[in-house]
Amino acid sequence: MRALPGCFPEQCSVSFAEHCSGTSVAERVRQDKEVGSIMSGSAGIADSVIVRQLDGVVGPGQTVVSASPVALDAPGRPVPLEVRVSAPATGDRLPVIVFSHGNGWNLDGYGPLTAFWASQGFVVVQPTHLDSRRNGFGFDHPVFPTIWMERYRDLERVIDQLDTVEAAVPGLAGRVDRDRIAVAGHSWGGQTAQMLLGARVEDADGGIGEDFADARVKAGVLLAATGIGGEELHPFAKANFPFMNPSFQTLTTPTLVVAGDHDQSKMSSRGPDWFTDAYTYAPGATDLLTLFGAEHALGGIPNWEAAETTDEDPERVAVLQRLSTAYLRSALTEGDKTWVEARQVLSDSANPVGRIDSK
């Protein structure tokens, strides 16, 4: 048995076939119609009142142009750093989302979210981290203990090399607003993203570790990100994951936390509330979206029909697409009311798929 991509070891216990080829993707530029439009005609979405209402808030999507693999400079990294860059075909002053995948995944995952965000006017950059199964660095590999810090460096490299990012997609140069950058991540990717938002790691003596916050990052979305450590952590996590002892007191960047109320991790004896700790303890995490019935894949965000998804629900994914879009749009644009309007839609829904708490 192997831990599924997006999960920590022992969190998911279903064996799986590799979703994507381990070989690198040939250089290509492709144009895809906005994912949300495709989903709107699929089973479970076509008759969803709340999805139609949220579409009225965020608006229609655009055609997306995506390029991969795009190589970034990464001296000393065990393997080259490659990213996917996705952007709307038109528009200017486009904000940026740097997305960190869950354990084992790669730049080709998380299309349900990343393609939707791009269709809504964001430039989305997805690095393949060292823990990707394409790289073959298992939990017993000498490189593995360094991966959590290398993940952070990957996100920093993306922000440092936005010239390369812009040049990768034909027609994108000069259309990117570098003053509006957000980070987002799922599972381990959430832990990675929160470092740039201001979260720190407690050392063995309880001291607060180094500050990795990046002032260039103006907002964040943490998707099923693990909570504080302590005695509730599984022994494996205590021994192998020092980053699972976060301190959220210094996370002051505006952040949306997303959690499933059925997400039960085997890495902690805590219940699903473990994944809400960033909201509970971080001053900057002002909003919490709790998805009803959702487990760790939050309805299927890693990919369509992914083996790790134990709670597949197209409507849940569609709602998350639109709510996260609304949050980021408002967090990165002064005076924007999209998030206020989207929250009201969810609050007024006769059959809500989730709840938003704010502080």
PDB file of C-alpha atoms in Angstrom, residues 146-328:
ATOM      1  CA  THR A 146      14.313  18.332   3.068  1.00  0.00           C
ATOM      2  CA  ILE A 147      11.222  18.398   0.862  1.00  0.00           C
ATOM      3  CA  TRP A 148       9.027  20.537   3.096  1.00  0.00           C
ATOM      4  CA  MET A 149      11.526  23.401   2.864  1.00  0.00           C
ATOM      5  CA  GLU A 150      12.154  22.804  -0.832  1.00  0.00           C
ATOM      6  CA  ARG A 151       8.420  23.108  -1.407  1.00  0.00           C
ATOM      7  CA  TYR A 152       8.530  26.586   0.126  1.00  0.00           C
ATOM      8  CA  ARG A 153      11.476  27.493  -2.069  1.00  0.00           C
ATOM      9  CA  ASP A 154       9.553  26.332  -5.150  1.00  0.00           C
ATOM     10  CA  LEU A 155       6.823  28.881  -4.477  1.00  0.00           C
ATOM     11  CA  GLU A 156       9.405  31.593  -3.878  1.00  0.00           C
ATOM     12  CA  ARG A 157      11.132  30.703  -7.147  1.00  0.00           C
ATOM     13  CA  VAL A 158       7.879  31.133  -9.019  1.00  0.00           C
ATOM     14  CA  ILE A 159       7.353  34.615  -7.595  1.00  0.00           C
ATOM     15  CA  ASP A 160      10.993  35.537  -8.200  1.00  0.00           C
ATOM     16  CA  GLN A 161      10.790  34.443 -11.849  1.00  0.00           C
ATOM     17  CA  LEU A 162       7.528  35.959 -13.042  1.00  0.00           C
ATOM     18  CA  ASP A 163       9.353  37.211 -16.157  1.00  0.00           C
ATOM     19  CA  THR A 164       9.831  33.583 -17.202  1.00  0.00           C
ATOM     20  CA  VAL A 165       6.252  32.770 -16.245  1.00  0.00           C
ATOM     21  CA  GLU A 166       4.898  35.585 -18.414  1.00  0.00           C
ATOM     22  CA  ALA A 167       7.080  34.646 -21.376  1.00  0.00           C
ATOM     23  CA  ALA A 168       5.873  31.020 -21.285  1.00  0.00           C
ATOM     24  CA  VAL A 169       2.364  31.800 -22.525  1.00  0.00           C
ATOM     25  CA  PRO A 170       2.063  33.551 -25.896  1.00  0.00           C
ATOM     26  CA  GLY A 171       0.515  36.973 -25.452  1.00  0.00           C
ATOM     27  CA  LEU A 172       0.737  37.018 -21.664  1.00  0.00           C
ATOM     28  CA  ALA A 173       3.741  39.335 -21.294  1.00  0.00           C
ATOM     29  CA  GLY A 174       2.781  42.697 -19.851  1.00  0.00           C
ATOM     30  CA  ARG A 175      -0.666  41.539 -18.705  1.00  0.00           C
ATOM     31  CA  VAL A 176       0.259  40.353 -15.198  1.00  0.00           C
ATOM     32  CA  ASP A 177      -0.340  42.461 -12.086  1.00  0.00           C
ATOM     33  CA  ARG A 178       2.597  41.622  -9.834  1.00  0.00           C
ATOM     34  CA  ASP A 179       1.152  43.627  -6.972  1.00  0.00           C
ATOM     35  CA  ARG A 180      -1.714  41.136  -6.641  1.00  0.00           C
ATOM     36  CA  ILE A 181      -0.270  37.728  -5.780  1.00  0.00           C
ATOM     37  CA  ALA A 182      -2.019  34.972  -3.829  1.00  0.00           C
ATOM     38  CA  VAL A 183      -0.915  31.510  -2.753  1.00  0.00           C
ATOM     39  CA  ALA A 184      -3.125  28.449  -2.374  1.00  0.00           C
ATOM     40  CA  GLY A 185      -2.538  24.811  -1.554  1.00  0.00           C
ATOM     41  CA  HIS A 186      -4.222  21.531  -0.722  1.00  0.00           C
ATOM     42  CA  SER A 187      -3.200  19.246   2.155  1.00  0.00           C
ATOM     43  CA  TRP A 188       0.619  19.354   2.302  1.00  0.00           C
ATOM     44  CA  GLY A 189       0.330  22.169  -0.222  1.00  0.00           C
ATOM     45  CA  GLY A 190      -1.713  24.101   2.313  1.00  0.00           C
ATOM     46  CA  GLN A 191       1.120  23.806   4.815  1.00  0.00           C
ATOM     47  CA  THR A 192       3.518  25.025   2.126  1.00  0.00           C
ATOM     48  CA  ALA A 193       1.346  27.988   1.195  1.00  0.00           C
ATOM     49  CA  GLN A 194       0.798  29.051   4.788  1.00  0.00           C
ATOM     50  CA  MET A 195       4.520  29.578   5.268  1.00  0.00           C
ATOM     51  CA  LEU A 196       4.397  32.467   2.789  1.00  0.00           C
ATOM     52  CA  LEU A 197       1.296  33.782   4.571  1.00  0.00           C
ATOM     53  CA  GLY A 198       3.151  34.026   7.883  1.00  0.00           C
ATOM     54  CA  ALA A 199       2.698  30.711   9.700  1.00  0.00           C
ATOM     55  CA  ARG A 200       5.812  29.380  11.408  1.00  0.00           C
ATOM     56  CA  VAL A 201       6.942  26.024  12.765  1.00  0.00           C
ATOM     57  CA  GLU A 202       7.539  25.349  16.432  1.00  0.00           C
ATOM     58  CA  ASP A 203      10.812  23.646  17.290  1.00  0.00           C
ATOM     59  CA  ALA A 204      11.213  20.708  19.662  1.00  0.00           C
ATOM     60  CA  ASP A 205      11.519  23.069  22.644  1.00  0.00           C
ATOM     61  CA  GLY A 206       8.379  24.985  21.789  1.00  0.00           C
ATOM     62  CA  GLY A 207      10.198  27.961  20.327  1.00  0.00           C
ATOM     63  CA  ILE A 208       8.819  29.696  17.245  1.00  0.00           C
ATOM     64  CA  GLY A 209      10.885  29.062  14.145  1.00  0.00           C
ATOM     65  CA  GLU A 210      12.034  31.251  11.290  1.00  0.00           C
ATOM     66  CA  ASP A 211       9.743  33.751   9.589  1.00  0.00           C
ATOM     67  CA  PHE A 212       9.133  32.782   5.930  1.00  0.00           C
ATOM     68  CA  ALA A 213       6.339  35.285   5.222  1.00  0.00           C
ATOM     69  CA  ASP A 214       6.535  36.966   1.824  1.00  0.00           C
ATOM     70  CA  ALA A 215       5.270  40.546   1.695  1.00  0.00           C
ATOM     71  CA  ARG A 216       4.577  40.156  -2.018  1.00  0.00           C
ATOM     72  CA  VAL A 217       1.790  37.699  -1.202  1.00  0.00           C
ATOM     73  CA  LYS A 218      -1.448  39.529  -0.462  1.00  0.00           C
ATOM     74  CA  ALA A 219      -3.921  36.664   0.114  1.00  0.00           C
ATOM     75  CA  GLY A 220      -4.203  32.904   0.490  1.00  0.00           C
ATOM     76  CA  VAL A 221      -6.519  29.906   0.355  1.00  0.00           C
ATOM     77  CA  LEU A 222      -5.745  26.885   2.556  1.00  0.00           C
ATOM     78  CA  LEU A 223      -7.564  23.729   1.448  1.00  0.00           C
ATOM     79  CA  ALA A 224      -7.676  20.869   3.977  1.00  0.00           C
ATOM     80  CA  ALA A 225      -4.464  22.123   5.574  1.00  0.00           C
ATOM     81  CA  THR A 226      -3.404  20.251   8.705  1.00  0.00           C
ATOM     82  CA  GLY A 227      -3.616  21.915  12.105  1.00  0.00           C
ATOM     83  CA  ILE A 228      -1.429  22.265  15.163  1.00  0.00           C
ATOM     84  CA  GLY A 229       0.639  19.351  16.427  1.00  0.00           C
ATOM     85  CA  GLY A 230       0.944  18.216  20.004  1.00  0.00           C
ATOM     86  CA  GLU A 231       0.258  14.904  21.630  1.00  0.00           C
ATOM     87  CA  GLU A 232      -2.592  14.119  19.230  1.00  0.00           C
ATOM     88  CA  LEU A 233      -0.159  13.634  16.343  1.00  0.00           C
ATOM     89  CA  HIS A 234       0.419  10.078  15.135  1.00  0.00           C
ATOM     90  CA  PRO A 235       3.921   8.801  16.056  1.00  0.00           C
ATOM     91  CA  PHE A 236       4.853   8.610  12.368  1.00  0.00           C
ATOM     92  CA  ALA A 237       3.995  12.283  11.938  1.00  0.00           C
ATOM     93  CA  LYS A 238       5.974  13.246  15.022  1.00  0.00           C
ATOM     94  CA  ALA A 239       9.012  11.378  13.733  1.00  0.00           C
ATOM     95  CA  ASN A 240       8.909  12.452  10.099  1.00  0.00           C
ATOM     96  CA  PHE A 241       7.023  15.723   9.718  1.00  0.00           C
ATOM     97  CA  PRO A 242       8.489  18.587  11.778  1.00  0.00           C
ATOM     98  CA  PHE A 243       6.294  21.005   9.848  1.00  0.00           C
ATOM     99  CA  MET A 244       3.220  19.473  11.507  1.00  0.00           C
ATOM    100  CA  ASN A 245       3.868  21.681  14.524  1.00  0.00           C
ATOM    101  CA  PRO A 246       2.773  25.019  13.095  1.00  0.00           C
ATOM    102  CA  SER A 247       2.222  28.253  14.940  1.00  0.00           C
ATOM    103  CA  PHE A 248      -0.508  30.358  13.349  1.00  0.00           C
ATOM    104  CA  GLN A 249      -0.177  33.414  15.572  1.00  0.00           C
ATOM    105  CA  THR A 250       1.966  35.224  12.996  1.00  0.00           C
ATOM    106  CA  LEU A 251      -0.223  34.409   9.985  1.00  0.00           C
ATOM    107  CA  THR A 252      -1.645  37.875   9.350  1.00  0.00           C
ATOM    108  CA  THR A 253      -2.178  37.808   5.563  1.00  0.00           C
ATOM    109  CA  PRO A 254      -5.873  37.636   4.563  1.00  0.00           C
ATOM    110  CA  THR A 255      -6.701  33.944   4.201  1.00  0.00           C
ATOM    111  CA  LEU A 256      -9.658  31.702   3.461  1.00  0.00           C
ATOM    112  CA  VAL A 257      -9.556  28.317   5.210  1.00  0.00           C
ATOM    113  CA  VAL A 258     -11.522  25.467   3.613  1.00  0.00           C
ATOM    114  CA  ALA A 259     -12.276  22.244   5.486  1.00  0.00           C
ATOM    115  CA  GLY A 260     -14.546  19.227   5.139  1.00  0.00           C
ATOM    116  CA  ASP A 261     -16.640  18.261   8.148  1.00  0.00           C
ATOM    117  CA  HIS A 262     -15.984  14.555   7.386  1.00  0.00           C
ATOM    118  CA  ASP A 263     -12.216  14.863   6.889  1.00  0.00           C
ATOM    119  CA  GLN A 264     -10.758  12.415   9.405  1.00  0.00           C
ATOM    120  CA  SER A 265      -6.983  12.197   9.204  1.00  0.00           C
ATOM    121  CA  LYS A 266      -5.013   9.248  10.496  1.00  0.00           C
ATOM    122  CA  MET A 267      -2.114  11.609  11.176  1.00  0.00           C
ATOM    123  CA  SER A 268      -3.888  12.980  14.237  1.00  0.00           C
ATOM    124  CA  SER A 269      -6.368  11.681  16.795  1.00  0.00           C
ATOM    125  CA  ARG A 270      -8.243  14.946  16.386  1.00  0.00           C
ATOM    126  CA  GLY A 271     -11.408  14.993  14.335  1.00  0.00           C
ATOM    127  CA  PRO A 272     -12.236  17.106  11.269  1.00  0.00           C
ATOM    128  CA  ASP A 273     -11.853  20.254  13.369  1.00  0.00           C
ATOM    129  CA  TRP A 274      -8.064  19.715  13.078  1.00  0.00           C
ATOM    130  CA  PHE A 275      -8.284  21.183   9.587  1.00  0.00           C
ATOM    131  CA  THR A 276      -9.848  24.388  10.923  1.00  0.00           C
ATOM    132  CA  ASP A 277      -6.976  25.341  13.239  1.00  0.00           C
ATOM    133  CA  ALA A 278      -5.616  27.988  10.880  1.00  0.00           C
ATOM    134  CA  TYR A 279      -8.963  29.793  11.125  1.00  0.00           C
ATOM    135  CA  THR A 280      -9.101  29.345  14.893  1.00  0.00           C
ATOM    136  CA  TYR A 281      -5.594  30.628  15.655  1.00  0.00           C
ATOM    137  CA  ALA A 282      -4.417  32.816  12.747  1.00  0.00           C
ATOM    138  CA  PRO A 283      -5.315  36.522  12.940  1.00  0.00           C
ATOM    139  CA  GLY A 284      -5.285  36.791   9.149  1.00  0.00           C
ATOM    140  CA  ALA A 285      -7.542  33.780   8.524  1.00  0.00           C
ATOM    141  CA  THR A 286     -10.782  35.715   8.758  1.00  0.00           C
ATOM    142  CA  ASP A 287     -13.024  33.277   6.879  1.00  0.00           C
ATOM    143  CA  LEU A 288     -13.733  29.546   7.172  1.00  0.00           C
ATOM    144  CA  LEU A 289     -15.654  27.589   4.544  1.00  0.00           C
ATOM    145  CA  THR A 290     -16.864  24.280   5.941  1.00  0.00           C
ATOM    146  CA  LEU A 291     -18.107  21.899   3.242  1.00  0.00           C
ATOM    147  CA  PHE A 292     -20.797  19.522   4.492  1.00  0.00           C
ATOM    148  CA  GLY A 293     -20.012  15.847   3.955  1.00  0.00           C
ATOM    149  CA  ALA A 294     -16.609  16.619   2.482  1.00  0.00           C
ATOM    150  CA  GLU A 295     -13.593  14.449   3.133  1.00  0.00           C
ATOM    151  CA  HIS A 296      -9.953  15.198   2.317  1.00  0.00           C
ATOM    152  CA  ALA A 297     -10.427  15.607  -1.453  1.00  0.00           C
ATOM    153  CA  LEU A 298     -13.204  18.164  -0.832  1.00  0.00           C
ATOM    154  CA  GLY A 299     -15.409  16.519  -3.420  1.00  0.00           C
ATOM    155  CA  GLY A 300     -12.693  15.824  -5.984  1.00  0.00           C
ATOM    156  CA  ILE A 301     -10.384  18.824  -6.397  1.00  0.00           C
ATOM    157  CA  PRO A 302      -7.187  16.816  -7.166  1.00  0.00           C
ATOM    158  CA  ASN A 303      -8.615  15.722 -10.509  1.00  0.00           C
ATOM    159  CA  TRP A 304     -11.704  14.327 -12.158  1.00  0.00           C
ATOM    160  CA  GLU A 305     -12.296  10.699 -11.107  1.00  0.00           C
ATOM    161  CA  ALA A 306      -9.053  10.569  -9.113  1.00  0.00           C
ATOM    162  CA  ALA A 307      -8.604   7.351  -7.157  1.00  0.00           C
ATOM    163  CA  GLU A 308      -7.974   9.178  -3.902  1.00  0.00           C
ATOM    164  CA  THR A 309     -11.336  10.952  -3.948  1.00  0.00           C
ATOM    165  CA  THR A 310     -13.550   9.222  -1.406  1.00  0.00           C
ATOM    166  CA  ASP A 311     -16.288  11.853  -1.482  1.00  0.00           C
ATOM    167  CA  GLU A 312     -16.778  12.623  -5.177  1.00  0.00           C
ATOM    168  CA  ASP A 313     -19.349  15.364  -5.553  1.00  0.00           C
ATOM    169  CA  PRO A 314     -19.322  17.614  -8.667  1.00  0.00           C
ATOM    170  CA  GLU A 315     -21.656  20.143  -7.076  1.00  0.00           C
ATOM    171  CA  ARG A 316     -19.382  20.499  -4.042  1.00  0.00           C
ATOM    172  CA  VAL A 317     -16.401  21.104  -6.316  1.00  0.00           C
ATOM    173  CA  ALA A 318     -18.369  23.608  -8.396  1.00  0.00           C
ATOM    174  CA  VAL A 319     -19.375  25.564  -5.293  1.00  0.00           C
ATOM    175  CA  LEU A 320     -15.790  25.560  -4.031  1.00  0.00           C
ATOM    176  CA  GLN A 321     -14.556  26.779  -7.422  1.00  0.00           C
ATOM    177  CA  ARG A 322     -16.862  29.745  -7.323  1.00  0.00           C
ATOM    178  CA  LEU A 323     -16.543  30.639  -3.645  1.00  0.00           C
ATOM    179  CA  SER A 324     -12.734  30.538  -3.727  1.00  0.00           C
ATOM    180  CA  THR A 325     -12.796  32.687  -6.871  1.00  0.00           C
ATOM    181  CA  ALA A 326     -15.027  35.214  -5.134  1.00  0.00           C
ATOM    182  CA  TYR A 327     -12.809  35.311  -2.066  1.00  0.00           C
ATOM    183  CA  LEU A 328      -9.589  35.832  -4.005  1.00  0.00           C
TER     184      LEU A 328
END
